[in-house]
Tab-separated table of C-alpha atoms in Angstrom:
chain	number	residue	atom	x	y	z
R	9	UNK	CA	11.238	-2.376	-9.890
R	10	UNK	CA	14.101	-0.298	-8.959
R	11	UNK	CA	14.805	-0.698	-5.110
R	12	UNK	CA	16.387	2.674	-3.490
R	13	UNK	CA	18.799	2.901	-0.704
R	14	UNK	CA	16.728	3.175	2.503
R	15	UNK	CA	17.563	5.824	5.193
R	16	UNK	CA	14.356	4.306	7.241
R	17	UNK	CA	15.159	2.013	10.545
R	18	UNK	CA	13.587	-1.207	10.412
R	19	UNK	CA	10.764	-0.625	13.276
R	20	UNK	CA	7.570	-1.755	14.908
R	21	UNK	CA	4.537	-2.501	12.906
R	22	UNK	CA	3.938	1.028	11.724
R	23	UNK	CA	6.860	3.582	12.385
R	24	UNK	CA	4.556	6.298	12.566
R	25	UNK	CA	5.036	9.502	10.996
R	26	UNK	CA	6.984	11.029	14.614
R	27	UNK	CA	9.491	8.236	14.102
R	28	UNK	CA	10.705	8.811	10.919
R	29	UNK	CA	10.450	12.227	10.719
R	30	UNK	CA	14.024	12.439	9.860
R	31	UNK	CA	14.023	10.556	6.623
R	32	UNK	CA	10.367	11.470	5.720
R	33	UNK	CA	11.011	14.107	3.242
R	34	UNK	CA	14.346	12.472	1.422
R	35	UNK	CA	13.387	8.365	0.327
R	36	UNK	CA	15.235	8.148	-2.914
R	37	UNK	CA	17.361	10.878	-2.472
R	38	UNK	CA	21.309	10.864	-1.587
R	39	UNK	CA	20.922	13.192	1.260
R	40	UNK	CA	19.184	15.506	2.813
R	41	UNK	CA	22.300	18.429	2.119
R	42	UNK	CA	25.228	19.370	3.931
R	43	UNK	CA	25.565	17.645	7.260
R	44	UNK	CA	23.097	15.849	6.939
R	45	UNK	CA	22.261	12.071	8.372
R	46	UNK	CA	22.888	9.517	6.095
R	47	UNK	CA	22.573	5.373	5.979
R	48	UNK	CA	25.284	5.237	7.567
R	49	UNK	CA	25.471	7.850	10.117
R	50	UNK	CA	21.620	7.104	10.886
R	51	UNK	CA	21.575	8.673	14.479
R	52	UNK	CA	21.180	12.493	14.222
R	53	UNK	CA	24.109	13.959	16.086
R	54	UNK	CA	22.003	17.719	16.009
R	55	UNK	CA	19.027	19.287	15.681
R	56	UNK	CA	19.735	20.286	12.648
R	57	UNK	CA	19.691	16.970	11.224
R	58	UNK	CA	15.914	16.601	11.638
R	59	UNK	CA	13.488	18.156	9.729
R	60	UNK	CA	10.412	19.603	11.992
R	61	UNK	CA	8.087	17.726	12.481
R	62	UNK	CA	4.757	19.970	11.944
R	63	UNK	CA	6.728	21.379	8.447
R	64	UNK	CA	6.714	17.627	7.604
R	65	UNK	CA	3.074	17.201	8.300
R	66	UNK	CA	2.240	20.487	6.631
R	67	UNK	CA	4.460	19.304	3.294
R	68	UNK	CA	2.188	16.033	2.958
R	69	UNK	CA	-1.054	17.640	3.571
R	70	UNK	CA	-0.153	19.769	0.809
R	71	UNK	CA	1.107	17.079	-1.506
R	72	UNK	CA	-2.442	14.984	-0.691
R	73	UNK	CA	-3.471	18.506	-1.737
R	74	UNK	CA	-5.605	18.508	1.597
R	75	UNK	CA	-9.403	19.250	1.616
R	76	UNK	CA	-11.355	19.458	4.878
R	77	UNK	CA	-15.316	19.068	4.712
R	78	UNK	CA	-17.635	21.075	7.041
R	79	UNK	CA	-17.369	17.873	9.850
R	80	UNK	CA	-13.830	18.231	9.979
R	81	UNK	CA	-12.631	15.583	7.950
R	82	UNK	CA	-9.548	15.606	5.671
R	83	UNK	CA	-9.604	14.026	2.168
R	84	UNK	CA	-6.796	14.002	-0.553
R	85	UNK	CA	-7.968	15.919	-3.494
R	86	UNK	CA	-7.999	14.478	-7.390
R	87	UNK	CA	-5.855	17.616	-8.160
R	88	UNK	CA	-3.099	16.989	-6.129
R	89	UNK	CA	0.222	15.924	-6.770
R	90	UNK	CA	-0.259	12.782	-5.146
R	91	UNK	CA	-3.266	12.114	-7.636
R	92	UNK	CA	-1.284	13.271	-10.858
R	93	UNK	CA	1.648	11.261	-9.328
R	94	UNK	CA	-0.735	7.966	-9.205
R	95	UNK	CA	-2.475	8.025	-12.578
R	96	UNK	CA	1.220	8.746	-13.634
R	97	UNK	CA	2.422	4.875	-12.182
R	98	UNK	CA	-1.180	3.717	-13.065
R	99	UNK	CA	-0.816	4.862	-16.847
R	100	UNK	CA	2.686	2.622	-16.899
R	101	UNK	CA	1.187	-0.149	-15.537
R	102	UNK	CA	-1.826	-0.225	-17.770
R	103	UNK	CA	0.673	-0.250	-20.378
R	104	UNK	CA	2.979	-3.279	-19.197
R	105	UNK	CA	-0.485	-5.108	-18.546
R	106	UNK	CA	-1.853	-4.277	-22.415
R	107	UNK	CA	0.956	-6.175	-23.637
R	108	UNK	CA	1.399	-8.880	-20.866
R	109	UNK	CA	-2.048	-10.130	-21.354
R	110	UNK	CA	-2.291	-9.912	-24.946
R	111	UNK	CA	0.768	-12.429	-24.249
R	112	UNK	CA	-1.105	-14.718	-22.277
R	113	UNK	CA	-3.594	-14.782	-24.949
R	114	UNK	CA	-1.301	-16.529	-27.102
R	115	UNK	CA	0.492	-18.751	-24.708
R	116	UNK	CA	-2.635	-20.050	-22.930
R	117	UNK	CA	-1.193	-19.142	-19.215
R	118	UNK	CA	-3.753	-17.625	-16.589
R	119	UNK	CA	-2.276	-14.645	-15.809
R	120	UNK	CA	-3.256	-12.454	-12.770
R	121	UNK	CA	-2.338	-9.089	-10.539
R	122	UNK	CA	-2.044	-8.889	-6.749
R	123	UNK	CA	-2.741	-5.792	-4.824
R	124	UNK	CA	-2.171	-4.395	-1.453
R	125	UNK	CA	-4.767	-2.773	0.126
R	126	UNK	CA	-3.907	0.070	2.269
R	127	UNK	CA	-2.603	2.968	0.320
R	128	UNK	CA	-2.450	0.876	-2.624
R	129	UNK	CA	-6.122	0.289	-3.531
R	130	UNK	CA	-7.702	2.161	-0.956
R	131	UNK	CA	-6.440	5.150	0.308
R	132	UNK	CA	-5.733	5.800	4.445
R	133	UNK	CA	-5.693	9.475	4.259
R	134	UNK	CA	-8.766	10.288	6.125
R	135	UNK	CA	-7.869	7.651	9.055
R	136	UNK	CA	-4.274	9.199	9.458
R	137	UNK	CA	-5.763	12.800	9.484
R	138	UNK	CA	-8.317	11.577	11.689
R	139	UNK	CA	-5.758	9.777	14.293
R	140	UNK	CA	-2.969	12.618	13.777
R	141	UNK	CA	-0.879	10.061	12.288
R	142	UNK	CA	-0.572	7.846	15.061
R	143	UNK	CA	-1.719	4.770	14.609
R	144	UNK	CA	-3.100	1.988	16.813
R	145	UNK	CA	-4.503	-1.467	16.381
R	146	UNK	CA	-7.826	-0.113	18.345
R	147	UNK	CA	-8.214	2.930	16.594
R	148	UNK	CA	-7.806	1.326	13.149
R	149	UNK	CA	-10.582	-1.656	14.218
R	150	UNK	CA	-12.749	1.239	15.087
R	151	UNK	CA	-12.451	3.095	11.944
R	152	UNK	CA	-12.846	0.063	9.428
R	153	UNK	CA	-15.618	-0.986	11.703
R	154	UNK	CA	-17.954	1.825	10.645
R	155	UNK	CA	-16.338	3.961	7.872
R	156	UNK	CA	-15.017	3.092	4.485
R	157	UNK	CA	-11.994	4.388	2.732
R	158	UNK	CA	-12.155	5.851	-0.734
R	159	UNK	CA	-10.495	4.255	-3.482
R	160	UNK	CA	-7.035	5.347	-4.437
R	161	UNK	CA	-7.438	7.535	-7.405
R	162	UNK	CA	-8.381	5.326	-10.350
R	163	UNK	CA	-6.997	2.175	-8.898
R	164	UNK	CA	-10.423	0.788	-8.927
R	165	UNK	CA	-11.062	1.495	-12.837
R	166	UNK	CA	-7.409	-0.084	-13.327
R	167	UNK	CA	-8.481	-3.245	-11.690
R	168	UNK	CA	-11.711	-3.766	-13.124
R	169	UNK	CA	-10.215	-3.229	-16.360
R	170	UNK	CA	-7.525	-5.523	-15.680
R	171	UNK	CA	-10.174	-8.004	-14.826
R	172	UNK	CA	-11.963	-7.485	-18.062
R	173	UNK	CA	-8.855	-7.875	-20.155
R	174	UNK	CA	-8.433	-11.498	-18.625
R	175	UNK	CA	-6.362	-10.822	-15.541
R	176	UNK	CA	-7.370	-12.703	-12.010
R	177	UNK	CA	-7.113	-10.141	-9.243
R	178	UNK	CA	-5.811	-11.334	-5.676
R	179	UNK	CA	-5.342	-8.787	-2.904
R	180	UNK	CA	-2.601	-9.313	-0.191
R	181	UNK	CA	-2.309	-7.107	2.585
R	182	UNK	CA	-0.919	-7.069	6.374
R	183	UNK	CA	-3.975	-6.592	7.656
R	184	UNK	CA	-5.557	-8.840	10.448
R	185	UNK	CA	-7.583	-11.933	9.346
R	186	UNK	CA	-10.251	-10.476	12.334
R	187	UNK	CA	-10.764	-8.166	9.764
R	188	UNK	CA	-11.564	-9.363	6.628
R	189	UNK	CA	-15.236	-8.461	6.818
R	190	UNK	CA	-14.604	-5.007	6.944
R	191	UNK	CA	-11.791	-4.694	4.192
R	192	UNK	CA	-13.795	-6.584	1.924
R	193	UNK	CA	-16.994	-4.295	2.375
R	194	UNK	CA	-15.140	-1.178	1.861
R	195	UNK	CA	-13.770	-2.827	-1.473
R	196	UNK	CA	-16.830	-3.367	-2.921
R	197	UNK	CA	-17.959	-0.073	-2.056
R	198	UNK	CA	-15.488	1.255	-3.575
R	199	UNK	CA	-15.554	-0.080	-6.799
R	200	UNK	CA	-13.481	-3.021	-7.128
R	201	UNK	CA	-16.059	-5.347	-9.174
R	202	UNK	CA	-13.913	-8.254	-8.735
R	203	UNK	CA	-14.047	-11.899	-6.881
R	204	UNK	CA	-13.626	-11.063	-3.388
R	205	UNK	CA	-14.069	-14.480	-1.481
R	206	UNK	CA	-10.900	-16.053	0.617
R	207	UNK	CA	-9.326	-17.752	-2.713
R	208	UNK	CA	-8.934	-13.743	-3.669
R	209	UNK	CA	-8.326	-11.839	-0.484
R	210	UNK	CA	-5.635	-12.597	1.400
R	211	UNK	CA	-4.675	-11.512	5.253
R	212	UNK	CA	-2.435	-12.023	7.939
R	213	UNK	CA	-3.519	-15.082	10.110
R	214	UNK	CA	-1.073	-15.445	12.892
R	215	UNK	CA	-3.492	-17.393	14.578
R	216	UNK	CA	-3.973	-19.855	11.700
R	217	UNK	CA	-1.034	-19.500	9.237
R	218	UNK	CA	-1.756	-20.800	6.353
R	219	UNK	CA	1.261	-24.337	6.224
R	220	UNK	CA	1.888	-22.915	2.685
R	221	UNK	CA	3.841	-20.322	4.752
R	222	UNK	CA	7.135	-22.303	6.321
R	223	UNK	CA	7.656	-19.241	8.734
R	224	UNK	CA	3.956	-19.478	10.014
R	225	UNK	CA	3.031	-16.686	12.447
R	226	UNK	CA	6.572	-15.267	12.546
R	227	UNK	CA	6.958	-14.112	8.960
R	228	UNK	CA	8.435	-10.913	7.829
R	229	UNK	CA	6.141	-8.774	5.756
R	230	UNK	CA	8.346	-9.851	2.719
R	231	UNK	CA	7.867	-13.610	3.672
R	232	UNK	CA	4.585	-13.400	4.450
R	233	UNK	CA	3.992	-11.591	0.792
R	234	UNK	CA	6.441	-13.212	-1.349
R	235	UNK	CA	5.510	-16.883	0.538
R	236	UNK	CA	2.029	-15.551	-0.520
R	237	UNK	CA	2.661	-14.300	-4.274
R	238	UNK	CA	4.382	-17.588	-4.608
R	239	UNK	CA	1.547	-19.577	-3.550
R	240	UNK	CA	-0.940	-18.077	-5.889
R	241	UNK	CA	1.632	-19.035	-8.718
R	242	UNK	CA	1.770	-22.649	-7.687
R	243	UNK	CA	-2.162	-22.661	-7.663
R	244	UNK	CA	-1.301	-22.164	-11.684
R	245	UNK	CA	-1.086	-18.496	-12.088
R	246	UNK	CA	1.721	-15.967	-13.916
R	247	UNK	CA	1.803	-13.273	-11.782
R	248	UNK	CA	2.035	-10.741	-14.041
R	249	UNK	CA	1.701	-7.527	-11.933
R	250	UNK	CA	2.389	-7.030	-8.348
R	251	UNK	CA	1.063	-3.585	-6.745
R	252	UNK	CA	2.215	-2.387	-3.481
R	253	UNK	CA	3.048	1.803	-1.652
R	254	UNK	CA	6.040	-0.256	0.631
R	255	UNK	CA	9.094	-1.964	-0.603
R	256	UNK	CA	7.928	-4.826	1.473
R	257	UNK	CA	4.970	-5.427	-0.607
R	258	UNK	CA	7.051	-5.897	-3.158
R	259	UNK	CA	10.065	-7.732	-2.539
R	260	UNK	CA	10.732	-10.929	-2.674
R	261	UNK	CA	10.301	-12.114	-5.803
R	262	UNK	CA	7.279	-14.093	-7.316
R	263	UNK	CA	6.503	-11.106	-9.661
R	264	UNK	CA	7.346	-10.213	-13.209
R	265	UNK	CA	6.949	-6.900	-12.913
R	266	UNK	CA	6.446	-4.420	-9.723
R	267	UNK	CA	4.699	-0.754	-9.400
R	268	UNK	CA	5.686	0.803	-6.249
R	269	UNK	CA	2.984	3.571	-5.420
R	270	UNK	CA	3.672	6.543	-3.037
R	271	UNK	CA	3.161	6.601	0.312
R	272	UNK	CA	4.991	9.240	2.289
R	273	UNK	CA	2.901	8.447	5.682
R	274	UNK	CA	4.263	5.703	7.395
R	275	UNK	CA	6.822	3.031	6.728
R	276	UNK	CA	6.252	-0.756	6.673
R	277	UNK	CA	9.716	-2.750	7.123
């Protein structure tokens, strides 16, 4: 896919929604208007330059079209822009995939799709509400601990139909290998009626990298995805489709085709 100009500073883990506050309302854009920072004036030389922070967290509860229940807790809606804006990317995918695995029909090659999981299959809304977008390693163990997140709208109906039409699913995400059990609970009860063992679910071991990975526990999120992608291939697979909401899920290579879904929350470099 297409690969924008980026206006966002390559940061820690997570730069939270405080950090990039000043590029949170313009990815893909040129700038942000007159005066305004830009790649390569990155350092905002007025107040100005920076859009507010609580407008910025007002504009993306209203684009998650944001719906509090009677406990207090926020949920994206199915109306919402974000949700028309996903079945839009999920109706072009299901259309590449029709006619890349009637392909493989013919030719005889296993093809497959691999997924991220946070904000690309299942959807972090309710944990960033819940934390005030600030996230921590603790606070995220404690919430996949004990609560599940809901699907991203229709991702799960995409898969299993993906999986139906031939397709082997993998899922690749940053996460922790301490917390597999979790992720893979909240995938099943969310809908993904796929193979979920360890040949299907991959996450980050930096205890235990996997020696298929040449940077081992110092990979890059691209070299730890791409390294990954590239190793399902090898096991005999075309990936066909490669799912991801960051640039980093996606780059890389290893791919034939890429579907970037939105994610204006956080940045992963």
């Amino acid at each position: 896919m297409s690969r924008p100009a980026r206006f966002r500073p390559a940061l820690s883990r997570r730069a939270r929604l405080g950090a990039v506050a000043v590029t949170a309302l313009v990815a893909g854009t040129a700038a942000f208007g007159a005066g305004q920072a830009t790649a390569e004036h990155s350092v905002p030389r007025t107040d100005k330059e920076i859009p507010n922070l609580t407008q910025v967290q007002d504009k993306i509860k209203a684009y998650y079209g944001d719906t509090v229940t009677a406990d207090g807790e926020h949920y994206a809606s199915p109306h919402s822009n974000y949700a028309r804006q996903v079945r839009g990317i999920e109706a072009k995918a299901r259309g590449h995939l029709s006619k890349a695995l009637a392909r493989h029909d013919r030719t005889g090659k296993k093809p497959a799709i691999v997924l991220d999981i946070d904000d690309t299959t299942l959807l972090t809304y309710n944990y960033e509400l819940r934390v005030g977008f600030h996230f921590t390693e603790e606070s995220q163990d404690k919430y996949l601990a004990h609560t599940d997140m809901d699907p991203v709208f229709g991702m799960n109906r995409l898969v299993d139909w993906a999986h139906d039409k031939g397709a082997e699913v993998f899922f690749l995400t940053g996460r922790k290998e301490a917390q597999r059990a979790w992720s893979v609970r909240n995938l099943k009860n969310a809908g993904y009626h796929v193979a979920l063992d360890r040949g299907h679910v991959f996450l980050k071991d930096k205890e235990h990298p996997p020696a298929y990975l040449p940077c081992g526990a110092t990979c890059t999120t691209v070299e730890y995805k791409s390294g990954t992608r590239k190793h399902i291939e090898s096991l005999g697979y075309d990936v066909v489709a490669n799912f991801g909401d960051q640039y980093s899920d996606l780059n890389g290579g290893a791919g034939d085709r890429t579907f970037k879904l939105p994610n204006p929350m956080y940045f992963l470099p």
